[in-house]
Amino acid sequence: MVPHLTTALSGPLVLLEKRILQAMPDIEHWFRTQWQEVSAPFYASVDLRNAGFKLAPVDTNLFPGGFNNLNPEFISLAVQAAQVAVEKICPEARRLLLIPENHTRNTYYLRNVLELCNILKAAGMEVRVGSLSPEVTEITRLETHDGLPLILEPLVREKNRLKLNAVSFEGIDYAAFDSCAILLNNDLSGGIPDTLQGLEQYLIPPLHAGWATRRKSQHFSAYNTVVDRFSTLLDIDPWLLNPYFETASGIDFHARVGEDLLAEKVESILKKTQAKYDEYGITQQPFAIVKADAGTYGMGIMSVKSADEVRDLNRKARNKMSVIKEGMAVSEVIIQEGVYTFETINEAVAEPVVYMMDHFVIGGFYRVHTGRGIDENLNAPGMHFEPLAFEKPCTLPDCAGAPDAPPNRFYAYGVVARLALLAAGLELQENDPLNA
């Protein structure tokens, strides 16, 4: 299924897509040189928005949780990418310990964990799943939404290593498990537990990739650097690929502290965006997204079209903005230029999500929401996914086809997603405590 782009394909984006197609050899060579300087994250997903006049990432997740939504026909791409990623970190690795999120009631998330295990097993790894949750004190059998089993085991720390004990369960003997590397599929929103501190095993991604220390603003600062370089290569306006952003700290939504500062930042973003809209003859009204500078799961996000909207939030809106995942209070926010999405599936608003392992695009899907508008966050209750959206791999454009032909649109998505991935690699490099 290929979403319908419900905007006139005659503006800046078509020119951008044409330029990307024309420059494909230069782009691929440029990426190769960049990866020689920056290490790619083990895996990532990038949320994109296609406004017809602008194509930009709005979020980059370094602990992606939707492998179950990928097109199963392209899992071989993920397996090959996983082999490369593992070889870079621990060439002799035969075992991998996977640590998921602590919430185990979301059966769709469990399906993601199972699919990730299947990919890694196909890449030649023995994979077991160990839980950080204090509630998991013995080996447990969980079920995904479609009835598949997932075995979850309690972690055991011995000196500077995390292991699993030998155990017999449901007639099966599980040997003791000591792995070369540990793959986190837990974004550490609630902080870094002592269990993960000072380990001698490879932690993938590193601890400073988690929301305990990471900030969205750090990522988009790195993205500014990457897009400026890329735009010079293509001789294009970097704004076509890049949302403006600012930050505000010392915010207390409950106590209404920092409202004026937040309003000033929103006004600044809206004015800069309006100037670009005027430059390109865009008639839509600019909007801004205010969201927690740390965290995920679509929590602590609001869409505004004027500064006044953040000055007089009602109690419900203040409550919504004040807390994110794991009950963490919000005091730092990022104010980001809103990017419209003019893609629809069956008249429902949609946005592409691109998945990568190492520096390879392995597929993607569309996040769809029937109850949200073109200027709203779609990562919210009521969303669903179209896993067969990318009918062909994102890496093979049709240079003879129209710029907006599906393979070419998806190639453009893959390029922009890789720019965000490169920014994430640069971000992790710059914020590595070992480099301090």
PDB file of N, CA and C in Angstrom, residues 256 259-260 262-264 266-267 270 302 304-314:
ATOM      1  N   ARG A 256       2.908  26.608  36.619  1.00  0.00           N
ATOM      2  CA  ARG A 256       2.850  27.668  35.589  1.00  0.00           C
ATOM      3  C   ARG A 256       4.108  28.543  35.619  1.00  0.00           C
ATOM      4  N   GLU A 259       6.075  30.056  31.668  1.00  0.00           N
ATOM      5  CA  GLU A 259       5.116  30.201  30.566  1.00  0.00           C
ATOM      6  C   GLU A 259       5.532  31.293  29.587  1.00  0.00           C
ATOM      7  N   ASP A 260       5.997  32.437  30.129  1.00  0.00           N
ATOM      8  CA  ASP A 260       6.375  33.556  29.256  1.00  0.00           C
ATOM      9  C   ASP A 260       7.586  33.200  28.400  1.00  0.00           C
ATOM     10  N   LEU A 262       8.455  30.201  27.466  1.00  0.00           N
ATOM     11  CA  LEU A 262       7.987  29.239  26.472  1.00  0.00           C
ATOM     12  C   LEU A 262       7.245  29.943  25.347  1.00  0.00           C
ATOM     13  N   ALA A 263       6.421  30.917  25.703  1.00  0.00           N
ATOM     14  CA  ALA A 263       5.666  31.670  24.691  1.00  0.00           C
ATOM     15  C   ALA A 263       6.610  32.437  23.761  1.00  0.00           C
ATOM     16  N   GLU A 264       7.675  32.999  24.320  1.00  0.00           N
ATOM     17  CA  GLU A 264       8.652  33.726  23.499  1.00  0.00           C
ATOM     18  C   GLU A 264       9.326  32.791  22.498  1.00  0.00           C
ATOM     19  N   VAL A 266       8.130  29.941  21.311  1.00  0.00           N
ATOM     20  CA  VAL A 266       7.136  29.557  20.299  1.00  0.00           C
ATOM     21  C   VAL A 266       6.992  30.662  19.269  1.00  0.00           C
ATOM     22  N   GLU A 267       6.902  31.898  19.741  1.00  0.00           N
ATOM     23  CA  GLU A 267       6.761  33.047  18.827  1.00  0.00           C
ATOM     24  C   GLU A 267       7.956  33.127  17.879  1.00  0.00           C
ATOM     25  N   LEU A 270       7.660  30.390  15.205  1.00  0.00           N
ATOM     26  CA  LEU A 270       6.578  30.681  14.252  1.00  0.00           C
ATOM     27  C   LEU A 270       6.984  31.793  13.287  1.00  0.00           C
ATOM     28  N   MET A 302       2.527  18.758  22.564  1.00  0.00           N
ATOM     29  CA  MET A 302       1.360  19.519  22.125  1.00  0.00           C
ATOM     30  C   MET A 302       1.701  20.321  20.878  1.00  0.00           C
ATOM     31  N   VAL A 304       0.864  23.796  18.713  1.00  0.00           N
ATOM     32  CA  VAL A 304       0.328  25.155  18.912  1.00  0.00           C
ATOM     33  C   VAL A 304       0.559  26.005  17.669  1.00  0.00           C
ATOM     34  N   LYS A 305      -0.361  26.959  17.440  1.00  0.00           N
ATOM     35  CA  LYS A 305      -0.242  27.867  16.296  1.00  0.00           C
ATOM     36  C   LYS A 305      -0.070  29.320  16.711  1.00  0.00           C
ATOM     37  N   SER A 306      -0.025  29.559  18.038  1.00  0.00           N
ATOM     38  CA  SER A 306       0.242  30.919  18.516  1.00  0.00           C
ATOM     39  C   SER A 306       0.866  30.827  19.900  1.00  0.00           C
ATOM     40  N   ALA A 307       1.576  31.889  20.281  1.00  0.00           N
ATOM     41  CA  ALA A 307       2.221  31.915  21.590  1.00  0.00           C
ATOM     42  C   ALA A 307       1.190  31.916  22.715  1.00  0.00           C
ATOM     43  N   ASP A 308       0.037  32.496  22.449  1.00  0.00           N
ATOM     44  CA  ASP A 308      -0.989  32.572  23.491  1.00  0.00           C
ATOM     45  C   ASP A 308      -1.448  31.185  23.943  1.00  0.00           C
ATOM     46  N   GLU A 309      -1.346  30.209  23.060  1.00  0.00           N
ATOM     47  CA  GLU A 309      -1.827  28.869  23.397  1.00  0.00           C
ATOM     48  C   GLU A 309      -1.034  28.230  24.539  1.00  0.00           C
ATOM     49  N   VAL A 310       0.208  28.648  24.739  1.00  0.00           N
ATOM     50  CA  VAL A 310       1.002  28.064  25.827  1.00  0.00           C
ATOM     51  C   VAL A 310       0.931  28.903  27.095  1.00  0.00           C
ATOM     52  N   ARG A 311       0.333  30.097  27.014  1.00  0.00           N
ATOM     53  CA  ARG A 311       0.230  30.952  28.200  1.00  0.00           C
ATOM     54  C   ARG A 311      -0.934  30.542  29.101  1.00  0.00           C
ATOM     55  N   ASP A 312      -1.980  30.033  28.507  1.00  0.00           N
ATOM     56  CA  ASP A 312      -3.196  29.759  29.284  1.00  0.00           C
ATOM     57  C   ASP A 312      -3.653  28.318  29.120  1.00  0.00           C
ATOM     58  N   LEU A 313      -2.749  27.382  29.381  1.00  0.00           N
ATOM     59  CA  LEU A 313      -3.113  25.974  29.287  1.00  0.00           C
ATOM     60  C   LEU A 313      -4.088  25.623  30.411  1.00  0.00           C
ATOM     61  N   ASN A 314      -5.095  24.836  30.068  1.00  0.00           N
ATOM     62  CA  ASN A 314      -6.004  24.383  31.124  1.00  0.00           C
ATOM     63  C   ASN A 314      -5.343  23.276  31.942  1.00  0.00           C
TER      64      ASN A 314
END
